[in-house]
Coordinates of C-alpha atoms in Angstrom, one line a residue:
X7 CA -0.6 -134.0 56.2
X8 CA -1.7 -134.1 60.3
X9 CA 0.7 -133.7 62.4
X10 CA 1.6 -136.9 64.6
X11 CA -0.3 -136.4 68.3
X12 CA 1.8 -135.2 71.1
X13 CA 2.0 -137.2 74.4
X14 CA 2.5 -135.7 77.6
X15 CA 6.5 -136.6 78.9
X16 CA 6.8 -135.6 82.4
X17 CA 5.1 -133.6 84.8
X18 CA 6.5 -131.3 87.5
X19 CA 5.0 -130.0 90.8
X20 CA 6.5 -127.7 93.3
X21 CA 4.8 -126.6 96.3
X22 CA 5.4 -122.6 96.9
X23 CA 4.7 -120.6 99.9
X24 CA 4.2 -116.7 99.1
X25 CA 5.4 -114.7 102.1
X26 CA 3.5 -111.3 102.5
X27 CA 5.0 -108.5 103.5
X28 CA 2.2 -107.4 106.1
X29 CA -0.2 -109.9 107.6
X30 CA -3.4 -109.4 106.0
X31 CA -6.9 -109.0 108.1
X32 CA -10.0 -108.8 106.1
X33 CA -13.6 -108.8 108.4
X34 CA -13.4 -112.3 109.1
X35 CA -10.3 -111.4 110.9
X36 CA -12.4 -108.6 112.6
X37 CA -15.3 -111.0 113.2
X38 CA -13.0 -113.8 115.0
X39 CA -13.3 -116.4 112.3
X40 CA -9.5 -116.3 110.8
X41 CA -6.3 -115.3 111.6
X42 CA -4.3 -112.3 109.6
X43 CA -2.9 -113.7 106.5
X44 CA 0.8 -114.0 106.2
X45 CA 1.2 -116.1 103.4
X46 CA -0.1 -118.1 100.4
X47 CA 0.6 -121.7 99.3
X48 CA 0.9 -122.4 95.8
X49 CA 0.5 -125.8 93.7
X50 CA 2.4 -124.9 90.8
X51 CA 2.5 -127.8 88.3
X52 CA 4.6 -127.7 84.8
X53 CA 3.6 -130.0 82.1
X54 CA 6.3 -131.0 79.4
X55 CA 5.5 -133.1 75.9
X56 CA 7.2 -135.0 74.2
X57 CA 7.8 -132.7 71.3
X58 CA 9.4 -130.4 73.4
X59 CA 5.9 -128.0 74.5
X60 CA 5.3 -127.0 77.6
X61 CA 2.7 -125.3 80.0
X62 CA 2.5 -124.1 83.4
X63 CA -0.3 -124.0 85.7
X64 CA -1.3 -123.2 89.2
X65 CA -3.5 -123.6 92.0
X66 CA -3.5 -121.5 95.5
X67 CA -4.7 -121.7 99.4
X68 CA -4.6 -119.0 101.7
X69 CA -4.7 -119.6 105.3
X70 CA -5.0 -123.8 104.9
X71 CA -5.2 -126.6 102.4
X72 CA -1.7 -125.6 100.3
X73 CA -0.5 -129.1 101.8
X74 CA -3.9 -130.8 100.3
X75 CA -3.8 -129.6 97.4
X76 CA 0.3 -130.8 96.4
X77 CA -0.5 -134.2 97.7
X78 CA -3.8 -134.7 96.1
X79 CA -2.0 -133.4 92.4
X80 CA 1.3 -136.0 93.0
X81 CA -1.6 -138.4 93.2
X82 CA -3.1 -138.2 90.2
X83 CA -0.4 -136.0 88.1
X84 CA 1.0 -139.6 86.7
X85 CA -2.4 -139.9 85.0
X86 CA -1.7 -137.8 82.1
X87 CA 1.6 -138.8 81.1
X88 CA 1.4 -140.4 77.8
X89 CA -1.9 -138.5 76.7
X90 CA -2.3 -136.7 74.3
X91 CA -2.0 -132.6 75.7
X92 CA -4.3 -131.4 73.3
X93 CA -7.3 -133.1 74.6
X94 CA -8.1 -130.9 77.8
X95 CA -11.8 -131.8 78.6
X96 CA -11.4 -135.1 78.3
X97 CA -8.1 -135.0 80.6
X98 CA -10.1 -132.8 83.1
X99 CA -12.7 -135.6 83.1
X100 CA -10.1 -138.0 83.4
X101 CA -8.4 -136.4 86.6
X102 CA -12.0 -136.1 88.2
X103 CA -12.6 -139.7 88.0
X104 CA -9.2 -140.4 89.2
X105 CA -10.4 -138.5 92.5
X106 CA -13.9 -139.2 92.3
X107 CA -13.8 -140.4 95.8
X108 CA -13.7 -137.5 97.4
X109 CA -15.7 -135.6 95.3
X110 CA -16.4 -133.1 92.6
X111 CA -15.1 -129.8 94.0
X112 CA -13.1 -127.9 96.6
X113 CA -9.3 -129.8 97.4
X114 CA -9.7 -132.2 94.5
X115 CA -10.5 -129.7 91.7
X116 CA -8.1 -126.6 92.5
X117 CA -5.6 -129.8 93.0
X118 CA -6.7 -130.3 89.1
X119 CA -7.0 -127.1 88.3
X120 CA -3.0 -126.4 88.7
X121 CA -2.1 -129.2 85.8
X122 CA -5.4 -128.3 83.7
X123 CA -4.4 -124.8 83.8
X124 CA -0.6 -125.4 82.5
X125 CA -2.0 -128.1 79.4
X126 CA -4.4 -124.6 78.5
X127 CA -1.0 -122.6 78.7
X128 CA 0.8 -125.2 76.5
X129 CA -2.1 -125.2 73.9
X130 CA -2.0 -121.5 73.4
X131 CA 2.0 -121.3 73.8
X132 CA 1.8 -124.3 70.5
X133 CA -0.5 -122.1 69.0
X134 CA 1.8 -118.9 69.1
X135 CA -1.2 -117.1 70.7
X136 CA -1.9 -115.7 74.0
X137 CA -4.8 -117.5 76.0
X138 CA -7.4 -114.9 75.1
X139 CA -6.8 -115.1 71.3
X140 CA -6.7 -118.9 71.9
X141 CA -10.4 -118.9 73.7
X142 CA -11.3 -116.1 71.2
X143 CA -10.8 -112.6 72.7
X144 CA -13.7 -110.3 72.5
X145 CA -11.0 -107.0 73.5
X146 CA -7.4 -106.7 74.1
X147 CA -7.9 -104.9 77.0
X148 CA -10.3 -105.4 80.6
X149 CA -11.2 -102.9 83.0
X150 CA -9.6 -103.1 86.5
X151 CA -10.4 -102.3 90.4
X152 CA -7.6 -102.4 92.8
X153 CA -8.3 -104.6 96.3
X154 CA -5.0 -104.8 97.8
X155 CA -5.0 -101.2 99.5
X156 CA -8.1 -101.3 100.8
X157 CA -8.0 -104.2 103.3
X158 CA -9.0 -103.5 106.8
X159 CA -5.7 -103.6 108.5
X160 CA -4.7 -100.2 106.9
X161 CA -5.9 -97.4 108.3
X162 CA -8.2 -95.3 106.5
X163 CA -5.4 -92.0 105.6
X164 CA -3.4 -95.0 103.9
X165 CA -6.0 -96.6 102.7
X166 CA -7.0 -92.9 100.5
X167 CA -3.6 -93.0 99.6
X168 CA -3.3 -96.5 98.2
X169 CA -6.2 -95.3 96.4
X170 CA -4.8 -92.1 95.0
X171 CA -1.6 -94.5 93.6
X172 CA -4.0 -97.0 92.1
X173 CA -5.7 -94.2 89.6
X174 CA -1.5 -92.7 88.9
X175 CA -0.9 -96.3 87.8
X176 CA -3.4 -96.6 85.4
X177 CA -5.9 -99.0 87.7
X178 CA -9.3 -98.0 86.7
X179 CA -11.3 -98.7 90.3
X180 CA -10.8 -99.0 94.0
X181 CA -12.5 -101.7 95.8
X182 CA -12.4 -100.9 99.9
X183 CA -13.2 -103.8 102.8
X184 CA -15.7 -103.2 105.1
X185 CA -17.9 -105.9 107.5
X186 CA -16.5 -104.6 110.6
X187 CA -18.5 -105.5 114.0
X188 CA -19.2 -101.8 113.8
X189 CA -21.6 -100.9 110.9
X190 CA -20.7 -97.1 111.8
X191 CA -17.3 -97.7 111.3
X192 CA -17.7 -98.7 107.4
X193 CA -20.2 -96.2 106.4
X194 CA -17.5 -93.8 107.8
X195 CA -14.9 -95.4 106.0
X196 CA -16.8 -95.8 102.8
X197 CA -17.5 -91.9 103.2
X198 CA -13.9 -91.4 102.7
X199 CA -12.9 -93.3 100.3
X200 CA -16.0 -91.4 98.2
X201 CA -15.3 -88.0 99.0
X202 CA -11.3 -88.8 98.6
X203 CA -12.0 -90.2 94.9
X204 CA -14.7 -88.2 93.8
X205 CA -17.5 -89.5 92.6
X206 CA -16.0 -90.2 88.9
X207 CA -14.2 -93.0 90.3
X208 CA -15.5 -96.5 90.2
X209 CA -15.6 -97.6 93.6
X210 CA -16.7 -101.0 95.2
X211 CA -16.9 -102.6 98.5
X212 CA -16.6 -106.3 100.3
X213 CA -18.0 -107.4 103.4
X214 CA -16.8 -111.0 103.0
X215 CA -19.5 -112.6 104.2
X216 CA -20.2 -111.1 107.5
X217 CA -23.2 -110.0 107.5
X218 CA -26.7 -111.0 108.6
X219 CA -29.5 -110.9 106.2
X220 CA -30.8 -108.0 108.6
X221 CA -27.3 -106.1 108.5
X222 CA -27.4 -106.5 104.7
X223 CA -30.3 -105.2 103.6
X224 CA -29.7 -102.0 106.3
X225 CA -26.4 -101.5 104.8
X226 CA -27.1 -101.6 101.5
X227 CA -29.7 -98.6 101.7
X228 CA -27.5 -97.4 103.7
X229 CA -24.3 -97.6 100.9
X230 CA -26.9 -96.5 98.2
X231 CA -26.1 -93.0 98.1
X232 CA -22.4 -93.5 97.0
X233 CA -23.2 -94.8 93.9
X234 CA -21.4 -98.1 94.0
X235 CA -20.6 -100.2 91.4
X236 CA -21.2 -103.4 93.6
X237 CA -21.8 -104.8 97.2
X238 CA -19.6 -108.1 97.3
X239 CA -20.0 -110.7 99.3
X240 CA -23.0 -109.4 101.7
X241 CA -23.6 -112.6 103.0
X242 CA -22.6 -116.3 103.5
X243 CA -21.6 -117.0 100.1
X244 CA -24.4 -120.1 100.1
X245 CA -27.0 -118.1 100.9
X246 CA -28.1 -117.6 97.4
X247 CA -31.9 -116.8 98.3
X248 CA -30.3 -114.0 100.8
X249 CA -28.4 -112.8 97.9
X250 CA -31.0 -112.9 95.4
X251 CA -33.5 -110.7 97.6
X252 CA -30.9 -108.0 98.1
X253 CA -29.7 -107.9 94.0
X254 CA -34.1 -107.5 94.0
X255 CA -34.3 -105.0 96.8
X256 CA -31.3 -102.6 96.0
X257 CA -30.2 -100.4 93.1
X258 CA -26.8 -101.6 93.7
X259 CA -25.6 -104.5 92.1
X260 CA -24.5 -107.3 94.5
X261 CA -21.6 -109.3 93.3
X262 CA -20.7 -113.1 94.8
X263 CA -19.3 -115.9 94.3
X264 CA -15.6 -116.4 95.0
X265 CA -15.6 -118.8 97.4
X266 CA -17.7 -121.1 95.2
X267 CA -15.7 -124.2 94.6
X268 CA -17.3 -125.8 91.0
X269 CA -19.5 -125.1 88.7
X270 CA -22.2 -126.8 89.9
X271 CA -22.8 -124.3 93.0
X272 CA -22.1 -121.3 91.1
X273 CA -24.7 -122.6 88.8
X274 CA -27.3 -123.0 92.0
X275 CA -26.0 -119.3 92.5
X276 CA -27.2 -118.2 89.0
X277 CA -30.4 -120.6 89.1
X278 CA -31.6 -118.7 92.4
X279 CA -30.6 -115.4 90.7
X280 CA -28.4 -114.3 93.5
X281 CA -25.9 -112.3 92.0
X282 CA -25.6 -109.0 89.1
X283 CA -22.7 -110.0 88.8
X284 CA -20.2 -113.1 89.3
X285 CA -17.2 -113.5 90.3
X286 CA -15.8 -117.3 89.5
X287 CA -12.3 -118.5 90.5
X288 CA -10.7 -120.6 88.1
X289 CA -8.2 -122.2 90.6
X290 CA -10.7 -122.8 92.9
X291 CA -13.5 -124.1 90.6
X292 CA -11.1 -126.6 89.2
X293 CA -8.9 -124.6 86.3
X294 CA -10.1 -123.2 83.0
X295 CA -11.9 -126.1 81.2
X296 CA -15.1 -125.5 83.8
X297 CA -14.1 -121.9 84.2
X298 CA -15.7 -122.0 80.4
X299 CA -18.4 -123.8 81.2
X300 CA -19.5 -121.8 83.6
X301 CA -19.0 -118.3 81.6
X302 CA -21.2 -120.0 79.1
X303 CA -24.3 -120.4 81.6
X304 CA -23.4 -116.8 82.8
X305 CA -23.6 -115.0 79.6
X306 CA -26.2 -116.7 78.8
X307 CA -28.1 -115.6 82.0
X308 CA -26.2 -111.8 80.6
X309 CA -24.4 -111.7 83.8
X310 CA -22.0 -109.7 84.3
X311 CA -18.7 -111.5 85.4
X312 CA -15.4 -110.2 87.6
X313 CA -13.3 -112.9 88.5
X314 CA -11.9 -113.0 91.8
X315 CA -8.1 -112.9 92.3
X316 CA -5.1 -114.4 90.3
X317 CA -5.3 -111.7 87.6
X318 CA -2.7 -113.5 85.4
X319 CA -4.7 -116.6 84.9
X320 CA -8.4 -114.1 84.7
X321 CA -7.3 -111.4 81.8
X322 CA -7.2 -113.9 79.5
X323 CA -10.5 -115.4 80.6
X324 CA -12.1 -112.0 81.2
X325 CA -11.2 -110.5 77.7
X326 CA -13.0 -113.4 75.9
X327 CA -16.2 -112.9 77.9
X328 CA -18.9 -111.5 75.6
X329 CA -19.9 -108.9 78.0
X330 CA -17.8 -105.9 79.3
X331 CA -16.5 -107.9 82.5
X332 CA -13.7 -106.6 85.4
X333 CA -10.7 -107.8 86.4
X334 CA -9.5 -107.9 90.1
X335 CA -5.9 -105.9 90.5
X336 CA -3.4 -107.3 93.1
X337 CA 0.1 -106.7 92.8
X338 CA 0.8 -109.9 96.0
X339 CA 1.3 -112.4 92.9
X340 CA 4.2 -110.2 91.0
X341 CA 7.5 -111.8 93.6
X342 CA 6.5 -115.0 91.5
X343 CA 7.1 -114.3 87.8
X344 CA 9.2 -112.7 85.8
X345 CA 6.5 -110.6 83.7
X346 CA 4.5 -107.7 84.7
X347 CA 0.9 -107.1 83.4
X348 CA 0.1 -103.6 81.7
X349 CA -2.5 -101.0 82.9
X350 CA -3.4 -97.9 81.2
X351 CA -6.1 -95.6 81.4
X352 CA -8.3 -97.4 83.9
X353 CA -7.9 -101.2 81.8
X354 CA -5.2 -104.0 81.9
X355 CA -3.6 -105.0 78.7
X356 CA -4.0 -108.9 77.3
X357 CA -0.3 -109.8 77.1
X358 CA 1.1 -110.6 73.6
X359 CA 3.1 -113.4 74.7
X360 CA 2.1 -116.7 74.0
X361 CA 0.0 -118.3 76.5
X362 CA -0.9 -117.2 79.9
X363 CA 2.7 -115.2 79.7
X364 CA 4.1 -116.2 83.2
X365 CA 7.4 -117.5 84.1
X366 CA 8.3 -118.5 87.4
X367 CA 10.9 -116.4 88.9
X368 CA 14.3 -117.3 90.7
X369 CA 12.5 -116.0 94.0
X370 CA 9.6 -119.0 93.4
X371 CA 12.3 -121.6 93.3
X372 CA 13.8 -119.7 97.1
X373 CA 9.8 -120.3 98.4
X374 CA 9.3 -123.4 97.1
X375 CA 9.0 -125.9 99.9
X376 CA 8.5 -129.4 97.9
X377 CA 9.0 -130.3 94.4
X378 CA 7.6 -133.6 92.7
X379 CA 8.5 -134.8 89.3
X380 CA 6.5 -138.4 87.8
X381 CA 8.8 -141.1 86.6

């Protein structure tokens, strides 16, 4: 006998800003095109049925667009009450057309991505599975890089040290920032960070986007001889030719596409062959429903895939990727949830709580700013 469908009840959104201990710089910061990050906003949004399931979800902004996104999701949040949970795609498409207006990506999909996110969560927390196991895990476990210690506010003695922590915990890699005005200065960094780890060590590096095609192409003959696993960001993340004649030129793999905002670029990214590897945001693309769209086209291109940030949400994702992918380490999230992710020997472990395996923690509800509930 089937089981009568479930409706959504209510939906709840709160509004969360993530206070960082130290302001963040990156080489944008360097460069003059950002300020040091000092928080992050959060669009959390948890969805509730009307047998008694529930799912939580989120969406993030650094720097600007946290107000944005929360005003663009209490537009369109009253949309799925009454639906049927189960039916994510079609609800995804539903919320789209509800925004259609101002488009297909950026704002109005990570705004979707926040409540398409929490109805994935409720699915797999109804199933009594984790996320991965939901999608269909290939592994229970992903290999991890570290990024938070190696931004380019810390100097480089801490910066070895941050590294030499990461490997004690269990982290596998260490990516290190570089895209500083002075190309010297990186290769002297980079030199460090090699000679500090060994060369064992997986190690990476990300220039977020601040580099010419020139610069690029000089650096990354340059950064040959250190045996990296990839170059990230070398250039403006739209310059997909640029990309595509550095991934031809080097031996190093070059790795993009983070700040992609749907699928549709990243798939203008993959048509112009501009990356080894990519590295897709589901908050940012619009939530998990395209998130698997998109790791379709990529395996099928047998890309390899390392998704950028919010590693809660991406271990799931990554572990049911058909090729060995990476997932990004950064411990900034933790303050929000209750549950800690586990690393050993050089991979993070796919929770075996139901789900994604988050819950907000009492110091979310102190950060939150606005809440939103629909009637």
């Amino acid at each position: 006998m089937m089981t009568p469908a479930d409706r959504v009840a209510r939906v709840r959104l709160s509004s969360v800003y993530l206070p960082l201990d130290t302001p963040v710089s990156d080489a944008k910061v360097l460069t003059g095109r950002q300020r040091p990050m000092t928080e992050i906003a959060f669009l959390f949004a948890e969805i509730t049925s009307e047998q008694g399931h529930e799912g939580i979800g989120f969406a993030y902004s650094k720097r600007a667009g946290g107000p944005g996104q929360y005003a663009h999701a209490k537009e369109i949040a009253n949309d799925l009450v009454g639906e049927d949970p189960n039916d994510i795609a079609r609800l995804w498409d539903k919320l789209c057309w509800a925004g259609a207006s101002v488009g297909r990506s950026g704002l109005a999909v990570q705004a979707i991505a926040a409540l398409d996110i929490a109805l994935w969560d409720m699915k797999a927390r109804r199933a009594a599975l984790p996320l991965a196991k939901l999608l269909g895990a290939h592994r229970d476990s992903v290999r991890c890089y570290n990024t938070s210690g190696g931004f380019l506010h810390t100097p480089v003695e801490q910066v070895l040290e941050n590294a030499t922590a990461a490997l004690e915990r269990g982290i596998g890699g260490v990516k290190i920032k570089v895209g500083q005005p002075d190309t010297r200065a990186d290769l002297a960094r980079v030199r460090a960070v090699r000679e500090h780890l060994g060369d064992h060590v997986p190690l990476m590096v990300d220039a977020n986007q601040q580099w010419d095609r020139p610069t690029a192409a000089r650096m990354g003959r340059a950064l040959e001889e250190y045996g990296l696993v990839w170059i990230e960001e070398p250039l403006d993340a739209y310059d997909h030719d640029g990309h595509a004649a550095l991934a031809a030129a080097l031996d190093t793999p070059i790795a993009t596409g983070e700040m992609l905002t749907s699928v549709g670029e990243h798939a203008e990214l993959i048509r112009a062959r501009g990356a080894d590897i990519l590295q897709p945001d589901a908050p940012r693309i619009g939530g998990i429903t395209p998130f698997l769209r998109l790791a379709a086209l990529a395996g099928h291109e047998r890309l390899q895939l390392a998704p950028h940030f919010a590693m809660e949400i991406h271990l799931h994702l990554a572990a049911a990727y058909p090729l060995e992918p990476w997932v990004e380490h950064f411990e900034w999230l933790e303050p929000l949830f209750e549950e800690r992710l586990e690393i050993r020997d050089g991979r993070m472990l796919v929770p075996e709580r139901p789900g994604i395996g988050v819950t907000l923690s009492e110091r979310a509800a102190a950060w939150t700013a606005e809440r939103f509930e629909t009637p």
